[in-house]
Coordinates of C-alpha atoms and ligand atoms in Angstrom, one line a residue:
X1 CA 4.8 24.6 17.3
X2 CA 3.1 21.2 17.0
X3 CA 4.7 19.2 20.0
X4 CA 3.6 16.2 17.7
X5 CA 4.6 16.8 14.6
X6 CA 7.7 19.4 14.6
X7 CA 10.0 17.1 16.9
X8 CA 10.2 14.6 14.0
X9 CA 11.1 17.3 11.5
X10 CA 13.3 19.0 12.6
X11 CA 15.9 19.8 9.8
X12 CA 19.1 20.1 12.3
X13 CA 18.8 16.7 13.4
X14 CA 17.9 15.5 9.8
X15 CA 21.5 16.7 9.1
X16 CA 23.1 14.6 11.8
X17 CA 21.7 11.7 10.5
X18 CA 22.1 12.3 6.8
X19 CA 25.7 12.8 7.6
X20 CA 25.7 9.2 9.9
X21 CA 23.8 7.6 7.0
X22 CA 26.3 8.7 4.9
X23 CA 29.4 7.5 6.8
X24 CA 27.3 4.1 6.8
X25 CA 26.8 3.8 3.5
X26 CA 30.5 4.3 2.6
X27 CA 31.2 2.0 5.0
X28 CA 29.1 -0.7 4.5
X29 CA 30.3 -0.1 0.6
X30 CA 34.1 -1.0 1.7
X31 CA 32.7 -4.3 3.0
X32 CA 30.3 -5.3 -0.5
X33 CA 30.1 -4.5 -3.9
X34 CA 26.8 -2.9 -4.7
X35 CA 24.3 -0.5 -3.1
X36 CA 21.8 -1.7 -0.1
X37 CA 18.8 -2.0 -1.2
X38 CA 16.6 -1.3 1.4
X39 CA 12.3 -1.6 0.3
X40 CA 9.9 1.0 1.3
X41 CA 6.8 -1.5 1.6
X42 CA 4.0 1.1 2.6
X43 CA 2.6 3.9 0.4
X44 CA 2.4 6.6 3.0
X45 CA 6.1 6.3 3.3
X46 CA 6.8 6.6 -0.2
X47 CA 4.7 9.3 -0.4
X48 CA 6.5 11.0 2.4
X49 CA 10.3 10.1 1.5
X50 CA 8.9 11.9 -2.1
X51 CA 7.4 15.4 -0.4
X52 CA 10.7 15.8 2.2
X53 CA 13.3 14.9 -0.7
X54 CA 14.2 12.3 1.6
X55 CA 16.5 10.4 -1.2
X56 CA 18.2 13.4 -1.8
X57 CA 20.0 12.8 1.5
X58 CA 21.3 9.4 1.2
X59 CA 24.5 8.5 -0.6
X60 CA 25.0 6.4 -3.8
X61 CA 25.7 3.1 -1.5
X62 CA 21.7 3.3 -0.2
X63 CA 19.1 2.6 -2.7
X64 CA 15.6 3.3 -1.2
X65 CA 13.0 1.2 -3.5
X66 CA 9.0 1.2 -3.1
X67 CA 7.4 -1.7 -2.3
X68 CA 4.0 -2.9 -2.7
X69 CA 2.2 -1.2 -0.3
X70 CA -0.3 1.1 -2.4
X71 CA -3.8 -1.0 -2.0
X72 CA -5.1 0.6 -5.2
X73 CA -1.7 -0.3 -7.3
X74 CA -1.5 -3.7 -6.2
X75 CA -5.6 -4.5 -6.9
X76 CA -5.6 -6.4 -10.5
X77 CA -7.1 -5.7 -13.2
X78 CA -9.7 -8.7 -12.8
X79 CA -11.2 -6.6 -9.8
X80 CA -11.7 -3.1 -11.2
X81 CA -13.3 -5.1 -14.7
X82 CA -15.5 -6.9 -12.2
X83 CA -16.3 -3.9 -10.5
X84 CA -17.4 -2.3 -14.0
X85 CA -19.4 -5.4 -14.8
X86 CA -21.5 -5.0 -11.7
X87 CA -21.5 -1.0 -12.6
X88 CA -23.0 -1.7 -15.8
X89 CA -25.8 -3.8 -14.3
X90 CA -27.4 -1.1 -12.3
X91 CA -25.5 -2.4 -8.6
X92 CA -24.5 0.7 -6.7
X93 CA -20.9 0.9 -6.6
X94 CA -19.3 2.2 -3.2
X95 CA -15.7 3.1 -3.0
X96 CA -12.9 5.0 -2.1
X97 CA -12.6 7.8 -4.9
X98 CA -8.9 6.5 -6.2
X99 CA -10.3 3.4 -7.6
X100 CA -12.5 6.1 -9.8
X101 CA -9.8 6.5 -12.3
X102 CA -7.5 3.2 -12.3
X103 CA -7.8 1.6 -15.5
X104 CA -9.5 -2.1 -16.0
X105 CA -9.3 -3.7 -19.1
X106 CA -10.8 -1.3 -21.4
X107 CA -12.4 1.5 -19.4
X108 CA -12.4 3.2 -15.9
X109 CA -15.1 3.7 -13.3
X110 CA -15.2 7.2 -13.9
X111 CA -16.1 6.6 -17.0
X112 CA -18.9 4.4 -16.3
X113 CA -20.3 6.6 -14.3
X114 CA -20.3 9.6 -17.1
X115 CA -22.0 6.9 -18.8
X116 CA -25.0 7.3 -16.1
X117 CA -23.6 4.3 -13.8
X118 CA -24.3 5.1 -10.2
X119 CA -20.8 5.1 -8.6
X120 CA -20.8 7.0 -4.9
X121 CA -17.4 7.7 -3.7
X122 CA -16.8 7.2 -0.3
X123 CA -14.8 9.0 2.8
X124 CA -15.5 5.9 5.2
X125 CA -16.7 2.7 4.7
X126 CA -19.8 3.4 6.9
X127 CA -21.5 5.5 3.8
X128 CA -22.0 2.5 1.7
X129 CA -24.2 1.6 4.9
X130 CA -26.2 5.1 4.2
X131 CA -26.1 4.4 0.6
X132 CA -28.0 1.2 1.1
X133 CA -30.4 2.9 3.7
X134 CA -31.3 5.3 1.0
X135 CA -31.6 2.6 -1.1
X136 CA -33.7 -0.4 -0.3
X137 CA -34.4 -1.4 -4.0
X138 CA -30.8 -1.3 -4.6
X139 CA -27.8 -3.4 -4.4
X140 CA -25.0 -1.3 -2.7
X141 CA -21.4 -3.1 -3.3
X142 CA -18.8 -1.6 -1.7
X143 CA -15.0 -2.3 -3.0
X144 CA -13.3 -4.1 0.1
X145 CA -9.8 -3.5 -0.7
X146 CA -6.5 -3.0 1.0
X147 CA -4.1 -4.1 3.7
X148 CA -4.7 -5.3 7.2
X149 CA -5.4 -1.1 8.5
X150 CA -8.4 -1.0 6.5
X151 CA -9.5 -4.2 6.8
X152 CA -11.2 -3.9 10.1
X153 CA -13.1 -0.3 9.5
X154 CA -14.2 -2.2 6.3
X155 CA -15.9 -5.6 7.4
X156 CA -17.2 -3.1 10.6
X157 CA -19.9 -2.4 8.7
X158 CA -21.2 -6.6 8.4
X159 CA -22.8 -6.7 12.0
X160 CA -24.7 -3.5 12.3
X161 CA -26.0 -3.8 8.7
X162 CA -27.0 -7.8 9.7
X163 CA -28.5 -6.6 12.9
X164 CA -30.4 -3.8 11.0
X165 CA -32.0 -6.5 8.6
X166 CA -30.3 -4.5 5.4
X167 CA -30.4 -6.9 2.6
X168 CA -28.9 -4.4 -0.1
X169 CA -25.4 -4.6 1.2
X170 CA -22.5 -6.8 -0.1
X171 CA -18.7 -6.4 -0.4
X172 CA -16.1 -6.9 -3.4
X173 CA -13.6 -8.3 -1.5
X174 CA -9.8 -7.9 -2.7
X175 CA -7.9 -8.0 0.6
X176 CA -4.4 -8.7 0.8
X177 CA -2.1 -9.4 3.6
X178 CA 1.2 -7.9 3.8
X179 CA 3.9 -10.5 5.3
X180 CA 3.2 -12.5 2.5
X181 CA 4.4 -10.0 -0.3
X182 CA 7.1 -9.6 1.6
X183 CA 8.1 -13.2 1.8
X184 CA 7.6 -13.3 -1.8
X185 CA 9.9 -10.3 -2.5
X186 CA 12.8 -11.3 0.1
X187 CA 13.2 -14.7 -1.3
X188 CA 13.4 -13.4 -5.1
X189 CA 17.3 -13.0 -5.9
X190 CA 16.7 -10.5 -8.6
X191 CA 15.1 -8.2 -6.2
X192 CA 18.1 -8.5 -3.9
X193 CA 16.1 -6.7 -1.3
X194 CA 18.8 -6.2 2.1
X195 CA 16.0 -4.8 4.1
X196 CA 12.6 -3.7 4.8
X197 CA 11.3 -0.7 6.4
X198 CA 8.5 -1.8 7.2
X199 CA 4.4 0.0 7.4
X200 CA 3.8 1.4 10.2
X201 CA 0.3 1.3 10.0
X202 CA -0.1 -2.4 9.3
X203 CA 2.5 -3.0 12.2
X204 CA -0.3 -1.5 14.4
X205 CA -2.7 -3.9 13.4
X206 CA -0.5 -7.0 12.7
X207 CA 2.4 -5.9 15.1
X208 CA 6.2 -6.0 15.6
X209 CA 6.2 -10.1 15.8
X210 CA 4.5 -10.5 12.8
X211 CA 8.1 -9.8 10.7
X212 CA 9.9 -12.4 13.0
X213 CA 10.0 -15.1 10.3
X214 CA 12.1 -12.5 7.6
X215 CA 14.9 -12.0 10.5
X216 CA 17.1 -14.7 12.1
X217 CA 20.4 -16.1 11.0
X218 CA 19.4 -16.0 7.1
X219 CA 17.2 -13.0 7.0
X220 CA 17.3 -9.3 6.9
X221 CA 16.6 -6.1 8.8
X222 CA 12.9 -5.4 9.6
X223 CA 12.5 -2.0 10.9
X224 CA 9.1 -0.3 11.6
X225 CA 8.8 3.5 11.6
X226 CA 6.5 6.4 11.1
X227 CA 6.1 8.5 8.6
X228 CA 7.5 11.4 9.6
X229 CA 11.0 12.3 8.2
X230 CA 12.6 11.7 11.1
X231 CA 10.8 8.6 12.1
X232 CA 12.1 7.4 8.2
X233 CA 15.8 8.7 8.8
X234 CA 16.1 7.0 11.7
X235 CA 14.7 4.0 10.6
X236 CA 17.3 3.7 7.7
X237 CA 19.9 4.4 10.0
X238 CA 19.2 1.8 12.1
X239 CA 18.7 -0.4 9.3
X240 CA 22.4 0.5 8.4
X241 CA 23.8 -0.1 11.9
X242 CA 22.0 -3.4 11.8
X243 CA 23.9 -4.3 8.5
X244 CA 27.0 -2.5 9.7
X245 CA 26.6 -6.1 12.6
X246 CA 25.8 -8.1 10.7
X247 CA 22.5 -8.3 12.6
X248 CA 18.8 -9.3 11.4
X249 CA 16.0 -8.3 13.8
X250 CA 12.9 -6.5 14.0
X251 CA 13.0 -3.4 15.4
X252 CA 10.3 -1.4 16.6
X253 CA 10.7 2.4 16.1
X254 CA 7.5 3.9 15.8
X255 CA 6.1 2.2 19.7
X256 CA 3.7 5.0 20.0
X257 CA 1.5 3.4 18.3
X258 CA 2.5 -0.3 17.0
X259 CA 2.6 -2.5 20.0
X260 CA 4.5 -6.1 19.8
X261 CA 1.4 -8.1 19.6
X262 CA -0.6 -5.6 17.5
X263 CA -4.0 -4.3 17.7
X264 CA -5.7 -8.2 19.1
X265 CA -9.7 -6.9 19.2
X266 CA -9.1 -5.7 15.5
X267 CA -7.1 -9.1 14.9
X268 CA -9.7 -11.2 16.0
X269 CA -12.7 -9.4 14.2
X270 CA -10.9 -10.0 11.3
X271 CA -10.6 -13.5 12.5
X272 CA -14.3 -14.2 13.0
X273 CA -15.4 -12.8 9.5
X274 CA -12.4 -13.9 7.0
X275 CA -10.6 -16.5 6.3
X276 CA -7.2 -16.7 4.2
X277 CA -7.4 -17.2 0.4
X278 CA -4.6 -17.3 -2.2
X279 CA -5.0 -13.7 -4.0
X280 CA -3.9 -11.8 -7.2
X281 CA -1.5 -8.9 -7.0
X282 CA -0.6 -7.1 -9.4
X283 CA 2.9 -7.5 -10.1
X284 CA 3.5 -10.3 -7.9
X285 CA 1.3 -12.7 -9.6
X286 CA -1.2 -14.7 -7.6
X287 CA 0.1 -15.6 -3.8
X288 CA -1.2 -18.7 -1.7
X289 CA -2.8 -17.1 1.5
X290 CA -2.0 -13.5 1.2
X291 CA -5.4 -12.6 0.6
X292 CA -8.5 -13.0 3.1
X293 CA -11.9 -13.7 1.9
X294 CA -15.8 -13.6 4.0
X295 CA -16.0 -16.7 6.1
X296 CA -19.3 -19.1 4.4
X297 CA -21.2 -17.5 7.1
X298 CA -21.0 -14.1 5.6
X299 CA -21.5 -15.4 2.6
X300 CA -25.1 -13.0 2.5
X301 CA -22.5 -10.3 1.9
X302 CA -19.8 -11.5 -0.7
X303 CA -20.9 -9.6 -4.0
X304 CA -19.8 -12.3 -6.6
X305 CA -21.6 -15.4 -4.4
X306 CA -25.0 -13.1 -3.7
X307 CA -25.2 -11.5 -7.6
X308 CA -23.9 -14.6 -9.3
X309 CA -20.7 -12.7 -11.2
X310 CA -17.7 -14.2 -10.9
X311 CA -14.6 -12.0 -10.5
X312 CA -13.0 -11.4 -13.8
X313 CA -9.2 -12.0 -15.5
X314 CA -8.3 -8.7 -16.7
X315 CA -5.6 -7.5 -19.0
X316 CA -3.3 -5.0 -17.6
X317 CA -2.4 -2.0 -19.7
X318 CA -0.1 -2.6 -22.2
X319 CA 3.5 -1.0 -21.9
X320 CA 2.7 0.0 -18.1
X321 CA 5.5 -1.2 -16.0
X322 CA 3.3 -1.0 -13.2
X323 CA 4.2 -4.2 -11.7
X324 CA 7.9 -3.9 -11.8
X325 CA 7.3 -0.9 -10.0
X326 CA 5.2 -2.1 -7.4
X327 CA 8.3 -5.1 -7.0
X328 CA 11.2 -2.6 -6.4
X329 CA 12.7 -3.6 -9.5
X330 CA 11.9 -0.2 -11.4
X331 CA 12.3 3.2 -9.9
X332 CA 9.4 5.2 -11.7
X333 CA 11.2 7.8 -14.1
X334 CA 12.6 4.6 -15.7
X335 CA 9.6 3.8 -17.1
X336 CA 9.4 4.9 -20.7
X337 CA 5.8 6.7 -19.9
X338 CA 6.3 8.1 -16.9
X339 CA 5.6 12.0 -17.3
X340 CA 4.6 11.5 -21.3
X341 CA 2.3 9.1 -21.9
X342 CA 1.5 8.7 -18.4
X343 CA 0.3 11.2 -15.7
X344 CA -2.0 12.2 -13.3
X345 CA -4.5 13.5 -15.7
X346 CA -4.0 10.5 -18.1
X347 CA -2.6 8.1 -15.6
X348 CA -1.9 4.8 -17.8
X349 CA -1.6 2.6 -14.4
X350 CA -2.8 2.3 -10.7
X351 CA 0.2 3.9 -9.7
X352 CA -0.1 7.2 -11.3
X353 CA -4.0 7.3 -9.9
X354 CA -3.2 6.4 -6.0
X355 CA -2.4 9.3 -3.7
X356 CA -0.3 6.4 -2.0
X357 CA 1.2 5.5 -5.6
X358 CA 5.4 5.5 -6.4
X359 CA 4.8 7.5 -9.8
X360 CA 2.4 9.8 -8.4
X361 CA 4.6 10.4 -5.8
X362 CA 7.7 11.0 -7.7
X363 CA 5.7 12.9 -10.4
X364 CA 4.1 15.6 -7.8
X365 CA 7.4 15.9 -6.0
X366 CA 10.0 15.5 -9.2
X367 CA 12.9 14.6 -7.5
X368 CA 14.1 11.3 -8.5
X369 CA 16.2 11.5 -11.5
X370 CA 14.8 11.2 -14.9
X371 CA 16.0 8.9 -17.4
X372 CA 17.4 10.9 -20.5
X373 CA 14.1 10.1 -22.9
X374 CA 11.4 11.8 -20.0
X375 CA 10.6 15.2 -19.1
X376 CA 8.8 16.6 -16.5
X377 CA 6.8 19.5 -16.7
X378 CA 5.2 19.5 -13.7
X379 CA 6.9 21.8 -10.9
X380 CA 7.0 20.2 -7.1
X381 CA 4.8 22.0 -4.7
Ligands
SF4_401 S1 4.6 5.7 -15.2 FE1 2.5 5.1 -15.5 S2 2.7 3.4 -16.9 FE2 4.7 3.7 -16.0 S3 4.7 2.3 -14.3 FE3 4.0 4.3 -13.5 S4 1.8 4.2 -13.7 FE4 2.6 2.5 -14.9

């Protein structure tokens, strides 16, 4: 018995609130035409509503739809070809080991590396800072992407490597801030998103408040749980009751670890070092201040400043429907090469690659239906 863990999976209470869930739905179904849509925004949750079958539990009236919150799937093209570039010009490239097989323009960096490209794949950002110890006649460039959680482990390694006088160090920054994106997708009528259930682990770094501005008189539910099944059940539940009121507030479900205010020491780090920049996501198209770029003072370790390449305009695979996946407007089987042309040993997009990625989470666990032209062959774990 995990006293952690097994309390927020435990399959009698999932039952309850399936059945609640249910009687919610068909409610809410009496009052409007249509299903609720209500948007998954982070990656771990997708990931976990896949592997516990979670969908299978809700009735027709709920739609659960993945949101943009796989830092790998919503990094453009541009980067990775950028990334390449550098590759191909003897830098050291540093990264997390998803990025290896996402494809740029015309080639991956796993394949640059078979090509005899140095590309060191990292557990923690505070390797690259080894790398480029072991390396002093080397410039180590290590792949700064993803959400406000891995923001502040990232640009952690800036002072020690200043204070240690490393020169060889410099980041490719792609950063993107979540509230933003989700600003974006709540104000685009196609989407029709009725709620968010929000990351939990960007709520501990950004915090509860920082959803206030989708709430209010015109706005929706925001509800932040964990990742647990429980934690997700509940937090559609409440999402329903909310509707079911005709209510619109944040709600804070997972408080054991996301705190009103957030996490303010990691808040202002990220503070001193960056500053906000209009970014590219993929998908979403290119969003005034939902990215966050090195302040001029760090300018020593901004990769495309320091080495004199500029970040690139890639061309996203063709036929990948990537993007409409990443916006909630396609579930994954729907795609025409989900499971053929596309899968996790030939993923065609960033979203086939990223252990935090809506195809490769509906591949591994098969359980969303499958439009009549696909077939699976892959058996869930
Ligand atoms: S199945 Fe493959 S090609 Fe289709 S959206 Fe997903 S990752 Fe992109």
């Amino acid at each position: 018995m995990n006293n952690w863990i097994d309390p927020f999976r435990n399959p009698a209470v999932a039952d309850v609130l399936a059945g609640r869930i249910g009687d919610l739905g068909r409610q809410l179904a009496v009052r409007r035409p249509g299903p609720i849509r209500i948007m998954e925004v982070c990656g771990s949750h997708t990931m976990s509503i896949a592997r516990y079958g979670l969908r299978d539990l809700l009735p027709p009236q709920v739609d659960l739809v993945s949101g943009p919150g796989c830092p790998v799937c919503v990094t453009d093209t541009g980067y990775l070809d950028t990334a390449i570039c550098l590759a191909r010009q003897g830098v050291i490239i540093a990264t997390f080991g998803d990025m290896l097989n996402v494809p740029g323009s015309d080639t991956t960096l796993g394949r640059v590396r078979s090509e005899g490209a140095r590309i060191e794949v990292c557990y923690s950002p505070s390797e690259a800072l080894a790398h480029a110890r072991q390396n002093p006649g080397r410039e180590v460039v290590f792949l700064a992407i993803g959400f406000e959680t891995t923001i502040g482990p990232v640009i952690s390694l800036i002072d020690p490597a200043r204070t240690e006088g490393l020169k060889n160090l410099s980041l490719l920054v792609a950063f993107k801030r979540i509230p933003p994106a989700l600003a974006l997708l709540r104000a685009d009528p196609e989407l029709a998103i009725d709620a968010f259930l929000c990351p939990a682990h960007v709520s501990a770094i950004i915090g509860a408040h920082a959803y206030d501005f989708l709430t209010g008189p015109k706005g929706i539910p925001c509800v932040i749980a964990g990742f647990e099944p429980l934690d997700i059940l509940i937090g559609i539940d409440h999402i329903l009751q909310q509707k079911m009121k005709g209510e619109a507030r944040v709600e804070n479900l997972y408080n054991r670890v996301v705190r009103e205010n957030g996490n303010l020491r990691a808040q202002a780090l990220i503070d001193r070092i960056l500053e906000p920049v209009s970014t590219p996501w993929r998908g979403l198209g290119i969003l005034p201040d939902s990215g966050l770029a090195l302040r001029p003072d760090y300018a020593d370790f901004d990769a495309p400043r320091k080495l004199g390449v500029p970040l690139k305009t890639g061309v996203p695979p063709t036929a990948c429907r990537c993007g409409d996946v990443i916006k909630g407007k396609l579930h994954p089987p729907e795609c025409p090469l989900f499971g053929l042309a596309c899968n996790p040993d030939h993923p065609v997009g960033p979203c086939m690659v990223s252990a935090e990625g809506s195809c490769a989470a509906a591949f591994k666990y098969a359980r969303l239906a499958l439009s009549p032209s696909n077939c699976v062959v892959h058996q869930p774990d």
